[in-house]
Coordinates of C-alpha atoms and ligand atoms in Angstrom, one line a residue:
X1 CA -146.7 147.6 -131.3
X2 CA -149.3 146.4 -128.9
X3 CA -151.8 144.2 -130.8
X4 CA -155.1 142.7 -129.9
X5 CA -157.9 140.8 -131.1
X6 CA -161.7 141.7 -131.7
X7 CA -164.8 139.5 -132.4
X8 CA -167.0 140.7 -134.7
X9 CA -169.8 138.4 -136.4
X10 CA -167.2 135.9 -135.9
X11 CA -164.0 137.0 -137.3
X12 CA -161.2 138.0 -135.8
X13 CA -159.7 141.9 -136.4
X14 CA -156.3 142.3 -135.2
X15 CA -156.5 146.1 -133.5
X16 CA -152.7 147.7 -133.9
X17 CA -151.9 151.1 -133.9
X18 CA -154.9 151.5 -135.9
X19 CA -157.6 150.8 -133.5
X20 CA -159.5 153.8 -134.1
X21 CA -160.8 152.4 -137.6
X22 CA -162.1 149.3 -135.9
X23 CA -163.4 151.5 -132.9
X24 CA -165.8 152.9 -135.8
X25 CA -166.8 149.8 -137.3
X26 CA -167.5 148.7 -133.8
X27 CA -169.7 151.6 -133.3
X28 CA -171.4 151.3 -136.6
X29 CA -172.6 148.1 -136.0
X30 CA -173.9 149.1 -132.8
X31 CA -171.8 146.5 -130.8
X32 CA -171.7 146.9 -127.1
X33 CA -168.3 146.2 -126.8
X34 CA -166.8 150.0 -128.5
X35 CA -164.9 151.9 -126.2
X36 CA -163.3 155.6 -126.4
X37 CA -160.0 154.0 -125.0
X38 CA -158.0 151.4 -126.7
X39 CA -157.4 149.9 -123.0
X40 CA -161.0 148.7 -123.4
X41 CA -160.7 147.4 -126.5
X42 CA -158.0 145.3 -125.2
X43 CA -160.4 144.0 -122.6
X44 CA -162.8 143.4 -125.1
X45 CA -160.1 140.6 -126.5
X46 CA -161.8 138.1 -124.6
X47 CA -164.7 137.2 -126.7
X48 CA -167.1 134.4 -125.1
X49 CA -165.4 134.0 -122.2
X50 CA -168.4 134.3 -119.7
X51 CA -170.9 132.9 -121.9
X52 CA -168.7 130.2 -122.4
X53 CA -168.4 129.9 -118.4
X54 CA -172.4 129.9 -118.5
X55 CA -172.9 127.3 -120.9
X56 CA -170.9 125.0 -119.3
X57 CA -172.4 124.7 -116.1
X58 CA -176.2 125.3 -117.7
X59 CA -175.2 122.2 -119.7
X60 CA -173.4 120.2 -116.7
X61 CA -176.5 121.0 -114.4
X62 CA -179.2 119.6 -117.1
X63 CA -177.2 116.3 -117.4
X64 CA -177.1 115.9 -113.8
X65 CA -181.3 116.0 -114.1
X66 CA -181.1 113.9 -117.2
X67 CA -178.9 111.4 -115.4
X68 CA -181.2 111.1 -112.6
X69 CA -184.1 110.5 -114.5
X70 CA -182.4 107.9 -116.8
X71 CA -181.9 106.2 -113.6
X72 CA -185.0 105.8 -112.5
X73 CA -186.3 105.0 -116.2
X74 CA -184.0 102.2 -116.5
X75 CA -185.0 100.4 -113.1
X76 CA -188.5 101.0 -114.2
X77 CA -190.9 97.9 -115.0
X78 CA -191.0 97.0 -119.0
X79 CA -194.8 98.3 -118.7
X80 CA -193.3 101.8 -117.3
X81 CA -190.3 101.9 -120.0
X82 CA -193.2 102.4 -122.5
X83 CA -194.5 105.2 -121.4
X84 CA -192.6 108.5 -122.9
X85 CA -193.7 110.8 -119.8
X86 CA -189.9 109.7 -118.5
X87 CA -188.4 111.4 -121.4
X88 CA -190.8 114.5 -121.4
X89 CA -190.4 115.0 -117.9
X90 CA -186.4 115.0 -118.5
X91 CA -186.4 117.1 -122.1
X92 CA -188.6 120.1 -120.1
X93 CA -186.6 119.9 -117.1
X94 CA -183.5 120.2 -119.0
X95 CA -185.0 123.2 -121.0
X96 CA -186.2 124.7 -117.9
X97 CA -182.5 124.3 -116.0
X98 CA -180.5 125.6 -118.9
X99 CA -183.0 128.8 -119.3
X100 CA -182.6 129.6 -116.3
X101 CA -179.0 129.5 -115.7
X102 CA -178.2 131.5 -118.8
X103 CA -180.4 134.2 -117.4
X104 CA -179.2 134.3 -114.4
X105 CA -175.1 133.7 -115.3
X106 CA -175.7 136.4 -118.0
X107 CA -178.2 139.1 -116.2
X108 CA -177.0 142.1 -118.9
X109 CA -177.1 140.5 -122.0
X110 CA -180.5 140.7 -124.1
X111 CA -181.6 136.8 -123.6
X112 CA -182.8 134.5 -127.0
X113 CA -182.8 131.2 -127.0
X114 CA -184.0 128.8 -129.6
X115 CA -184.8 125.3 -128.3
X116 CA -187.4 122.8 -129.4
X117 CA -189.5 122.4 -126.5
X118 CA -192.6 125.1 -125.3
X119 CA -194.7 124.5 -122.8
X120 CA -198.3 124.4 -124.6
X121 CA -199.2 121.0 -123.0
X122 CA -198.2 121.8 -119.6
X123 CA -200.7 124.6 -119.2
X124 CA -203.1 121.8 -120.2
X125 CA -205.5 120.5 -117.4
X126 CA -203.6 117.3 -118.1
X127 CA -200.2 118.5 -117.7
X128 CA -200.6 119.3 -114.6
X129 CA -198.9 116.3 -112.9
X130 CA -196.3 116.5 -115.2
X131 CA -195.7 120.1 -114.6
X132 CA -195.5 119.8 -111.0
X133 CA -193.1 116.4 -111.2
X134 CA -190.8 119.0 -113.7
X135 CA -190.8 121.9 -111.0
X136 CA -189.6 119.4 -108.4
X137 CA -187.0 117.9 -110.1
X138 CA -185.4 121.2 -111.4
X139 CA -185.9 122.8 -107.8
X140 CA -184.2 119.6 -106.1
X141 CA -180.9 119.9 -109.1
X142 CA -180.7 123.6 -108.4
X143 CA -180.6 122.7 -104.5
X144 CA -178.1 120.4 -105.6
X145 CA -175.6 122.5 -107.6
X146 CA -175.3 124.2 -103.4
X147 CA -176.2 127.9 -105.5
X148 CA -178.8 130.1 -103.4
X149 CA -179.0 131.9 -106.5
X150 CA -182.5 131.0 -107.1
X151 CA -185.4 130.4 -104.3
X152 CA -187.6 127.8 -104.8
X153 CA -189.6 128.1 -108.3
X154 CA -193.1 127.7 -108.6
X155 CA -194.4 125.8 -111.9
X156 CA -195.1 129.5 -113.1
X157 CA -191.5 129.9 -113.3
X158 CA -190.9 126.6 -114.9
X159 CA -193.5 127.6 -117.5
X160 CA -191.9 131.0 -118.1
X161 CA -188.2 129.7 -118.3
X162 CA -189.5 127.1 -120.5
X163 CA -191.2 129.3 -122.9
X164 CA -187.8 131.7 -123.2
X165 CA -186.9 129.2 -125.5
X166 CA -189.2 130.5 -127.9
X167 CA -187.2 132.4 -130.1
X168 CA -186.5 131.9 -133.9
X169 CA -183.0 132.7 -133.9
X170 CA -181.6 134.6 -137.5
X171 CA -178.8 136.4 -138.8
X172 CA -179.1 139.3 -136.3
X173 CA -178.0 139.5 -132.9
X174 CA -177.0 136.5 -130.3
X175 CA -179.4 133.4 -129.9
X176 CA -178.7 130.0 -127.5
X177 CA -180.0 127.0 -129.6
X178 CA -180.7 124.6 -127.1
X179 CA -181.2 120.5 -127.5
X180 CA -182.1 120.0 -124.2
X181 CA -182.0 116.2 -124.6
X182 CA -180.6 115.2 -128.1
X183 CA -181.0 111.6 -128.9
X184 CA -184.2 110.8 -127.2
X185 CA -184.4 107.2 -128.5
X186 CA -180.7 106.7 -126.9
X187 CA -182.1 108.4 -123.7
X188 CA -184.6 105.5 -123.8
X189 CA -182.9 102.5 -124.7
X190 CA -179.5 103.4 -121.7
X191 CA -177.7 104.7 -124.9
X192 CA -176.0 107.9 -125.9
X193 CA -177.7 111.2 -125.7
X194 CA -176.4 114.6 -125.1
X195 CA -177.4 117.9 -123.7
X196 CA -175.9 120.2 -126.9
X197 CA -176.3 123.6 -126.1
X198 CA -174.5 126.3 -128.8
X199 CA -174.5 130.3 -129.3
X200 CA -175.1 132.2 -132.5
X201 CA -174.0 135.2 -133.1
X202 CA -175.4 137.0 -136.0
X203 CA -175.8 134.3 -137.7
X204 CA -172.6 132.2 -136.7
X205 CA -172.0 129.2 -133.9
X206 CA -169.3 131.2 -131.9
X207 CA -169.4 128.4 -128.8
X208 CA -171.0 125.3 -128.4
X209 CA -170.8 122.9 -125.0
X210 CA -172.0 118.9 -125.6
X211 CA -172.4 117.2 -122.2
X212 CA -172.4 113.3 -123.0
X213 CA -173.4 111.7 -119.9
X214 CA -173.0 108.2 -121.5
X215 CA -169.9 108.6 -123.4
X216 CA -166.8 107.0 -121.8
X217 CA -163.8 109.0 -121.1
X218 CA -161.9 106.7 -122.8
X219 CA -162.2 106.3 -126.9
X220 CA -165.1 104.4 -128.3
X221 CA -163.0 104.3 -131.9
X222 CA -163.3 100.4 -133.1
X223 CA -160.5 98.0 -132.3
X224 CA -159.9 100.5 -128.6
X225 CA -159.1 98.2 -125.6
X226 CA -159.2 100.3 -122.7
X227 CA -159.0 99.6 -118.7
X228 CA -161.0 102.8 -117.3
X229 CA -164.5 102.8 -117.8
X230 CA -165.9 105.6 -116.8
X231 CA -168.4 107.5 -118.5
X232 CA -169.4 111.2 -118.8
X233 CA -167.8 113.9 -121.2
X234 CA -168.3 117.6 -121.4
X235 CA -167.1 119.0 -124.7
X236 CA -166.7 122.6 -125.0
X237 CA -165.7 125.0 -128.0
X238 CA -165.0 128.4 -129.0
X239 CA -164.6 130.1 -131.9
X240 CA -160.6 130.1 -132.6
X241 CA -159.9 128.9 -129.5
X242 CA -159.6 125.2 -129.8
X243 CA -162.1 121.9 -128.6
X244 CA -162.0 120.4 -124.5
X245 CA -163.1 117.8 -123.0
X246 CA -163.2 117.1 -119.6
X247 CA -165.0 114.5 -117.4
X248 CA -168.7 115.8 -116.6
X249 CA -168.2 115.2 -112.9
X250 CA -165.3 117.6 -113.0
X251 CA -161.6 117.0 -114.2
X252 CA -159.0 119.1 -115.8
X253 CA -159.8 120.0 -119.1
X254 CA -157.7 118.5 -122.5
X255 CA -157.5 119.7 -125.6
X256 CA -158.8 117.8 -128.4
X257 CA -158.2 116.9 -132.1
X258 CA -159.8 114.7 -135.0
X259 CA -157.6 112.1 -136.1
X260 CA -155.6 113.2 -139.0
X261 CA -155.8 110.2 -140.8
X262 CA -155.6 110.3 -144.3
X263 CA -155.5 106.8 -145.5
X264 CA -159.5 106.0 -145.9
X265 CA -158.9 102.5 -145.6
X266 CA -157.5 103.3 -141.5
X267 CA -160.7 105.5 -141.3
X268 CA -163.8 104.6 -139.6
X269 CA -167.4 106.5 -139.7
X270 CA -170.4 106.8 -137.1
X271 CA -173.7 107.0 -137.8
X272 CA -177.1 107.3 -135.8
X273 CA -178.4 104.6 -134.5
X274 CA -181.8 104.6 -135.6
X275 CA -182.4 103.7 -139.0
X276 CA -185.3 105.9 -139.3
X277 CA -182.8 109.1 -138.6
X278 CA -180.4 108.3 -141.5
X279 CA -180.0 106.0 -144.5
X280 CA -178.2 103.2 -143.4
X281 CA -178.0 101.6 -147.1
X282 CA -176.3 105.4 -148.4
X283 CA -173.9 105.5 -145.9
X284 CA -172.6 102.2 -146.8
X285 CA -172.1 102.7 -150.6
X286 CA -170.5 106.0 -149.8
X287 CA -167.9 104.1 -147.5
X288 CA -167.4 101.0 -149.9
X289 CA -166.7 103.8 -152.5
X290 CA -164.4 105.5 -150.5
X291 CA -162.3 102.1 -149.3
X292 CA -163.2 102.3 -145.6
X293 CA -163.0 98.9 -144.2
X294 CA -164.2 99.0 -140.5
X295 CA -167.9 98.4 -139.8
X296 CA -169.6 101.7 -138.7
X297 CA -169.9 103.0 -135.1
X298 CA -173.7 103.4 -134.6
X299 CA -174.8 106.0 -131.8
X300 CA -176.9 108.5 -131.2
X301 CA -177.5 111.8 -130.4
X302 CA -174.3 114.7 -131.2
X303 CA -171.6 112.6 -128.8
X304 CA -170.7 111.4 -132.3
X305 CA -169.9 115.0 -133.0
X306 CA -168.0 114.6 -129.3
X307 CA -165.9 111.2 -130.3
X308 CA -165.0 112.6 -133.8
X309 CA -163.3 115.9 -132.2
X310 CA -161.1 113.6 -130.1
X311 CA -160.3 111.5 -132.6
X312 CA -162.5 108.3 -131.6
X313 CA -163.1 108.2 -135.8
X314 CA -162.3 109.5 -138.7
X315 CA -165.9 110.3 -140.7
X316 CA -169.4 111.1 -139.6
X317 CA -172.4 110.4 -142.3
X318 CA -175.7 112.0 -141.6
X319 CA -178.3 111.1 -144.6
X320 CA -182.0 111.7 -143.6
X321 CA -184.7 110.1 -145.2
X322 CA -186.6 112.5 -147.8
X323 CA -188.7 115.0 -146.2
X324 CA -186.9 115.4 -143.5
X325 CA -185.6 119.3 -142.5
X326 CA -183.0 118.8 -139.8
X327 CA -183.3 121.7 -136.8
X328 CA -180.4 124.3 -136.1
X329 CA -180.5 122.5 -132.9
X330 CA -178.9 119.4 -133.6
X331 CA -176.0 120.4 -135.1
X332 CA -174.7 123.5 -134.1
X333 CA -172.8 122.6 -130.9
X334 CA -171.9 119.3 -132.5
X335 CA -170.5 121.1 -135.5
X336 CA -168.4 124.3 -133.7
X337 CA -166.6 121.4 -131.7
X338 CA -165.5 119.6 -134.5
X339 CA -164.2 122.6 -136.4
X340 CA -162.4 123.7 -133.6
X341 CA -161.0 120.4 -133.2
X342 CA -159.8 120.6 -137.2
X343 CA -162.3 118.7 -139.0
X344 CA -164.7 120.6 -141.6
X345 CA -168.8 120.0 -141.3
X346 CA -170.5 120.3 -144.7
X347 CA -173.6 119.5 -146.6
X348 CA -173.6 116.8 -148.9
X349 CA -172.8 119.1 -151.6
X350 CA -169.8 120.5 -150.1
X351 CA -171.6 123.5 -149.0
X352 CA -170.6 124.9 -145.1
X353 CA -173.8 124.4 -142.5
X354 CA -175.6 127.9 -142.6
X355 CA -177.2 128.2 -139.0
X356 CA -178.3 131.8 -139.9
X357 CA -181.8 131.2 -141.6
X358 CA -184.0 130.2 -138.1
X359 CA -184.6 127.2 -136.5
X360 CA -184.0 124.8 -140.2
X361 CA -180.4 124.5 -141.6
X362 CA -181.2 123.9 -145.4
X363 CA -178.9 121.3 -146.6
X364 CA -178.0 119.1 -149.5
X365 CA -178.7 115.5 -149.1
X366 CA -177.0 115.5 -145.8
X367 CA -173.9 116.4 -143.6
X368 CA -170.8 114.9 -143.5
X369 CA -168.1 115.5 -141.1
X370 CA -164.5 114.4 -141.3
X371 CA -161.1 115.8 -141.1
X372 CA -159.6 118.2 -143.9
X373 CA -157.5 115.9 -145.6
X374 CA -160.0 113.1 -145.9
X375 CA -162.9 115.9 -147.0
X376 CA -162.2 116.2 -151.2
X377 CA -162.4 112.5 -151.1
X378 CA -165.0 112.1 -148.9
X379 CA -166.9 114.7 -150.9
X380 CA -166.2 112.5 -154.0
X381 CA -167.4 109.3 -152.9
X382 CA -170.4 111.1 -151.9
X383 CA -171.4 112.2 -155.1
X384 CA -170.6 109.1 -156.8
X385 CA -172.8 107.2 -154.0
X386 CA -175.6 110.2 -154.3
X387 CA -175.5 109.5 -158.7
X388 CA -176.0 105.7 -158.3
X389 CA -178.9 105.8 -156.1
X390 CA -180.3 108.4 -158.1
X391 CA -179.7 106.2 -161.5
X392 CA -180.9 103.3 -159.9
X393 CA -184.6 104.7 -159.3
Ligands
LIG401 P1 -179.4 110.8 -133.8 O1 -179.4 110.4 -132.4 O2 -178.1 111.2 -134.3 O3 -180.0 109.8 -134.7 O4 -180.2 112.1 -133.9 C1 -181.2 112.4 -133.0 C2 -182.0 113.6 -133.6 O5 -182.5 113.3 -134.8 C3 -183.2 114.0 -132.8 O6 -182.8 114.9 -131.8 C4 -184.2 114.5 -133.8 O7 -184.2 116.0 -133.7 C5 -183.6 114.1 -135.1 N1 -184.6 113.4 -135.9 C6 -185.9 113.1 -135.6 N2 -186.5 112.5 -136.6 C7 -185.6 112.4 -137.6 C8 -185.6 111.9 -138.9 N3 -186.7 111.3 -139.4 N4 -184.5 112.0 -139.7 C9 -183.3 112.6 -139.2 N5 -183.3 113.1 -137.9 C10 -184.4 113.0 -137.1
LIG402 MG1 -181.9 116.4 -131.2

């Protein structure tokens, strides 16, 4: 019997002999990919593919931008690195680029994208500058990419692609969550950051690309000696096809997998850099508790999502200081290449991330991200850790 296999709001239906009845669900829930012939169908097996194809290069093109700019940042004077118009110029830019390749890569899809930037300051009298620097620097990456798919854009364009990432994403239909430069502070300092772009659909992360222009090849797991260094990962996932990575300058691609460690005391755990982002103190307890011995790996931005699908570490702890909502933005590329690598992302209460509820993700306490067999005790620790602060206050 000739089988294939259909996405719909993320699962898999295997179509057999009986593809009619999924022909009709397809229909009912108005999905452009029904077809009167089961040849289509068959077609149709292919979910992602060119979206996937999209994001990657949207992704590779903004980090060649961000790159630049990082450049020029870190020759900068002291008095210059102060100045944050480096890492607005850079954040926009990288908005602007990814917009617009989507769009253009993808001309028949309807286009949503959810990203954290709009462009209210640069219509601003004194955004002017800034604007026009933006504009330059995506019209001089585009020329770069050797695509005359675009002519040159005027700031008006910039502004409109910019704004297209204006949406609010939910449960219905496809949206692009965009973090056009996670990990700012990194960005800053000559540290990590990542371009993480992701797509929903209705109300799922079906592919998600992290481009680490920082992150070496090689692993950055504690106690790694290696020869190469050479920096610059692309990650790329979709749903129930497996993590990549290749090298952001172009390589072959290589599957990747956590580590399947189960032994907490073997395991080590990142964390953000920045205190302010995560608590430090929490993170600690919960790794005492669970008999980790290694020191943690502090970086920033989602190339800890990155390391942890190849195995780099065992445990990522993410503990945000009360108050804090975390954005759909900075975890769902991260967290559809880890699964797809094997590990499990969940809140601090053991509940999976929900992405479908707009630009928030409403968790518990925190995420954590490991492998599955280090997850039940992972979980454990956690509520131990979580009861002890709470007791102590
Ligand atoms: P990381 O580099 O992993 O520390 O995370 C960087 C991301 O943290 C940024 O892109 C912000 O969206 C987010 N962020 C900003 N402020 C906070 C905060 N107070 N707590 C947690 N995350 C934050
Ligand atoms: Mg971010």
């Amino acid at each position: 019997m000739n089988t294939a296999t259909l996405w719909l709001r993320g699962r898999s239906i295997t179509v057999g002999s009986d593809w009619r009845f999924c022909e009709a669900r397809i229909r009912i829930k108005g999905r452009r990919c029904f077809s009167s012939s089961p040849m289509t169908l068959v077609l149709s097996s292919m979910p992602y593919e060119k979206e996937l194809a999209a994001a990657k290069k949207a992704a590779t093109l903004a980090a060649r931008l961000c790159q630049k700019v990082q450049k020029a940042l870190l020759q900068s004077d002291v008095h210059s690195k102060s100045d944050k118009s480096p890492v607005t110029v850079a954040d926009y830019g990288s908005q602007a680029l990814v917009s617009l390749i989507l769009e253009r890569e993808l001309p028949a899809e309807p286009f949503s994208l959810v990203a954290e930037e709009d462009s209210g300051d640069l219509r601003k009298e004194s955004g002017q500058d800034t604007l026009k620097r933006i504009t330059e620097l995506v019209n001089d990456t585009l020329a770069s990419e050797g695509s005359n798919g675009f002519s040159t854009l005027t700031t008006n364009d910039l502004l409109t692609a910019i704004d297209n990432g204006k949406s609010e994403g939910g449960s219905v239909g496809r949206h692009w969550v965009l973090d056009p430069i996670d990990g700012t502070k990194g960005f800053v300092r000559g540290d990590q950051y990542a371009i993480a772009l992701a797509l929903l659909d209705e109300g799922k992360v079906v592919l998600g690309v992290l481009a680490c222009p920082n992150l070496p090849l090689a692993s950055i797991g504690s106690n790694q000696q290696h020869s190469s260094n050479e920096v610059g990962c692309l990650f790329f996932a979709k749903v129930g096809d497996g993590t990549y990575m290749q090298a952001l300058g172009g390589s072959t691609q290589t599957r990747v997998h956590v580590c399947d460690i189960d032994n907490p005391e073997e395991a080590s755990f990142f964390e953000s850099f920045e205190a302010a982002h995560t608590s430090h103190g929490l993170s600690s307890s919960i790794a005492e508790k669970l008999g980790v011995k290694a020191p943690p790996v502090r970086i920033d931005s989602q190339a800890k999502y990155g390391a942890l699908s190849r195995g780099d570490g065992a445990i990522y702890l993410r503990f945000p200081h009360k108050g804090y909502r975390e954005k759909i933005w900075d975890h769902a590329a991260g967290s559809i290449v880890v699964t797809e690598a094997g590990g499990i992302c969940m809140d601090a209460a053991g509940n999976p991330l929900d992405f479908s509820k707009g630009k928030f993700l409403d968790v518990v306490s925190g995420i954590i991200v490991t492998n599955q067999k280090l997850m039940p005790s992972l979980l454990r620790a956690v509520k131990e850790a979580l009861n002890a602060e709470a007791s102590s206050l």
